[in-house]
């Protein structure tokens, strides 16, 4: 990507979906992009340095999750490499695992070198603009320091402490999402997920078709409410704990669905190999009546998933109840009574 | 009291509190550490000044605003030259333009200095050419959704010729505001041609096999 054109110098970003920031002579050019896979549309905002009121940086914990995820991938390949090396020496499998481990190490190294994550925004009298290209603290600090120097150059010195009181109240910003502290439906989502987690964990101990079907119905209801809750959370400002637990519950519910799908495929294969009768109900009966012994090594991941789901849902229920209790009382929209 | 918005959750934070804490506070809503660089404009906002009163009609011999004749003209548009009042003028960098010219420059003339939005046709062409393959690979990687990979692969029948058409039709169209070459358009055409060749060879091979 070119580092400069006309009067502009690149501060951060690229041609991708996050857009870019360009330093102009008297204004900052913010390029915002929209699209899927590639950026299909660019929007340009030109913000005069003299109008910028504040530059804000907030640290996020996203880098921790990325480190865990990428580290987990690397650990799996390393473990498989060691397993291959100890069992069969340097064969194709071992080399493949070594290669994949090496490939997995590249994004992890880049991620660790880039450092901690953050979100940055720029504030003017009428808008608060998220600076999407600034997502790493190290780079963001350098860019914000550069912008701060430019803004101060165009705005002059800070006024004296006594003059620091604007004469008009704060104007409401456009595009700021309203607060949301969860709802009764979210609490119900956690209750249903908790119930399903317990049922899923005990599935191998209870051999009953109605029990199995009830579990699926509860899981589907919980999934629908969790998705609705997340959709609402996207349109509001929500506290991180609640949204994180909703996401975690969605993931565990989907993993549960994946487990059901795997069992269903196993049942189909058994029908093909004549281990089960060709009756369509045979697969359902087989899954519902699966025992701990029959599930063999696969039993413990299923029980573990059920327990993790139940624990996460329990946490979610506690957090959701706390958030609702902390929510400010709704403002009455009834006008005050007329004084006589 | 002025306020600063938390970059993460957009909650209002008191500027006095931030200044007292040396620029760094924990947001009470999202509990994340927020650092703010407060600038003089926060206290010298245009909003602090009272809005200008309706202008008195221009006196005899004074220039009137072209768009609001009851207002006194204070500026002239650098683009079309008409006399305009403050209400009808916009300061754009070093230039003063009337609001009609500003709209025309942004939406119709597409002057790069005023442009507000642009479609990136080179990316559209490249997306049509290789996007379906990326979606198909994504479907295969999910393991469960591999059967759905068939849909984007079939879409290439339409997408590949469309990619070539878009690349040729918008060969000279402006690309991103940050200048870049035609590599994406070339890649789109080459990929499109490869896909069409692949489909042709496959169809001919199937027909030959049936014969």
Short mmCIF file of C-alpha atoms in Angstrom, two decimals, chain A residues 2 5-6 15 22 26 31 37-44 46 50 52-60 119-121 123 125 128 130 141 144 148 151-152 155-159 161 164 166-168 170-171 173 176 179 181 237-240 258 261, chain B residues 1-12 19 28-45 47-48 92-94 112-120 123-124 126-127 130-131 134-135 144 176-180 184:
data_model
loop_
_atom_site.label_atom_id
_atom_site.label_comp_id
_atom_site.label_asym_id
_atom_site.label_seq_id
_atom_site.Cartn_x
_atom_site.Cartn_y
_atom_site.Cartn_z
CA UNK A 2 1.25 3.48 -0.83
CA UNK A 5 -0.63 10.57 -2.00
CA UNK A 6 -1.39 14.24 -2.74
CA UNK A 15 -7.09 -1.44 1.76
CA UNK A 22 -4.54 9.53 6.51
CA UNK A 26 -5.36 20.57 8.16
CA UNK A 31 -11.47 5.93 5.21
CA UNK A 37 -14.26 -10.69 2.12
CA UNK A 38 -13.22 -7.56 0.16
CA UNK A 39 -14.12 -3.90 0.72
CA UNK A 40 -16.72 -2.99 -1.90
CA UNK A 41 -17.43 0.54 -0.77
CA UNK A 42 -15.37 3.25 0.87
CA UNK A 43 -16.74 6.16 2.89
CA UNK A 44 -14.61 9.22 3.54
CA UNK A 46 -12.60 14.55 6.79
CA UNK A 50 -9.21 22.13 15.13
CA UNK A 52 -11.12 17.25 17.57
CA UNK A 53 -11.98 17.41 21.27
CA UNK A 54 -10.47 14.18 22.57
CA UNK A 55 -8.62 11.06 21.50
CA UNK A 56 -9.47 7.99 23.55
CA UNK A 57 -7.83 4.59 23.87
CA UNK A 58 -9.45 1.70 25.73
CA UNK A 59 -7.61 -1.56 26.31
CA UNK A 60 -9.45 -4.76 25.43
CA UNK A 119 -10.07 0.27 20.65
CA UNK A 120 -9.61 3.95 19.88
CA UNK A 121 -12.04 6.74 19.20
CA UNK A 123 -14.48 12.83 19.66
CA UNK A 125 -18.71 18.22 19.25
CA UNK A 128 -17.65 9.96 18.54
CA UNK A 130 -14.32 4.62 16.28
CA UNK A 141 -0.23 5.05 20.95
CA UNK A 144 -2.57 9.11 18.79
CA UNK A 148 -2.39 14.91 19.53
CA UNK A 151 -4.38 18.95 17.01
CA UNK A 152 -2.54 20.98 19.63
CA UNK A 155 -5.89 24.46 18.47
CA UNK A 156 -3.30 26.30 20.53
CA UNK A 157 -2.81 26.04 24.27
CA UNK A 158 -5.22 24.51 26.77
CA UNK A 159 -7.44 27.16 28.40
CA UNK A 161 -8.64 25.70 34.63
CA UNK A 164 -12.80 24.88 31.35
CA UNK A 166 -18.63 24.89 28.59
CA UNK A 167 -21.59 27.17 28.75
CA UNK A 168 -24.04 24.70 27.19
CA UNK A 170 -23.46 18.20 26.49
CA UNK A 171 -25.21 17.51 23.18
CA UNK A 173 -24.12 12.20 20.11
CA UNK A 176 -24.42 6.09 20.34
CA UNK A 179 -27.64 0.91 27.41
CA UNK A 181 -28.83 -4.54 31.15
CA UNK A 237 -24.31 -1.01 24.86
CA UNK A 238 -24.00 -3.99 27.16
CA UNK A 239 -21.57 -4.93 29.88
CA UNK A 240 -18.95 -7.40 28.78
CA UNK A 258 -22.44 -30.88 16.52
CA UNK A 261 -25.03 -34.50 14.35
CA UNK B 1 -19.14 19.65 32.93
CA UNK B 2 -17.92 18.21 29.65
CA UNK B 3 -17.72 14.54 29.01
CA UNK B 4 -15.52 12.11 27.13
CA UNK B 5 -16.87 8.90 25.61
CA UNK B 6 -15.33 5.53 26.50
CA UNK B 7 -13.95 4.10 23.25
CA UNK B 8 -15.27 0.65 24.09
CA UNK B 9 -18.85 1.19 25.32
CA UNK B 10 -19.44 4.90 24.55
CA UNK B 11 -20.39 5.68 28.15
CA UNK B 12 -19.89 9.26 29.28
CA UNK B 19 -7.77 15.21 34.19
CA UNK B 28 -17.73 2.46 35.33
CA UNK B 29 -19.90 0.69 32.72
CA UNK B 30 -17.53 -1.71 30.93
CA UNK B 31 -14.80 -1.73 33.63
CA UNK B 32 -12.04 -1.23 31.07
CA UNK B 33 -9.14 1.16 31.48
CA UNK B 34 -9.65 4.17 29.27
CA UNK B 35 -6.95 6.70 28.45
CA UNK B 36 -7.93 10.06 27.02
CA UNK B 37 -5.99 12.86 25.44
CA UNK B 38 -8.16 15.91 26.10
CA UNK B 39 -7.71 18.75 23.63
CA UNK B 40 -8.47 22.49 23.93
CA UNK B 41 -11.38 22.19 21.46
CA UNK B 42 -13.41 20.44 24.17
CA UNK B 43 -13.67 23.81 25.92
CA UNK B 44 -13.76 25.99 22.83
CA UNK B 45 -16.46 24.12 20.98
CA UNK B 47 -21.48 24.78 20.51
CA UNK B 48 -20.30 26.90 23.41
CA UNK B 92 -13.85 23.03 3.38
CA UNK B 93 -10.16 23.10 4.24
CA UNK B 94 -8.92 26.38 2.82
CA UNK B 112 -11.72 13.77 -4.82
CA UNK B 113 -11.30 16.55 -2.26
CA UNK B 114 -15.04 16.54 -1.50
CA UNK B 115 -16.05 12.98 -2.28
CA UNK B 116 -17.84 11.17 0.54
CA UNK B 117 -18.23 7.65 -0.86
CA UNK B 118 -16.88 5.50 -3.66
CA UNK B 119 -17.63 2.01 -4.97
CA UNK B 120 -14.50 -0.10 -5.41
CA UNK B 123 -12.72 -5.31 -5.51
CA UNK B 124 -16.25 -6.10 -6.75
CA UNK B 126 -12.19 -9.71 -7.77
CA UNK B 127 -14.87 -10.69 -5.25
CA UNK B 130 -12.68 -15.61 -6.35
CA UNK B 131 -15.29 -14.92 -3.65
CA UNK B 134 -13.37 -18.62 -0.66
CA UNK B 135 -16.95 -19.27 0.55
CA UNK B 144 -20.60 -29.94 8.78
CA UNK B 176 -9.70 3.58 -3.87
CA UNK B 177 -8.95 7.16 -2.80
CA UNK B 178 -5.44 5.93 -1.94
CA UNK B 179 -4.10 5.33 -5.44
CA UNK B 180 -3.50 1.75 -6.53
CA UNK B 184 -7.06 -6.58 -8.95
#
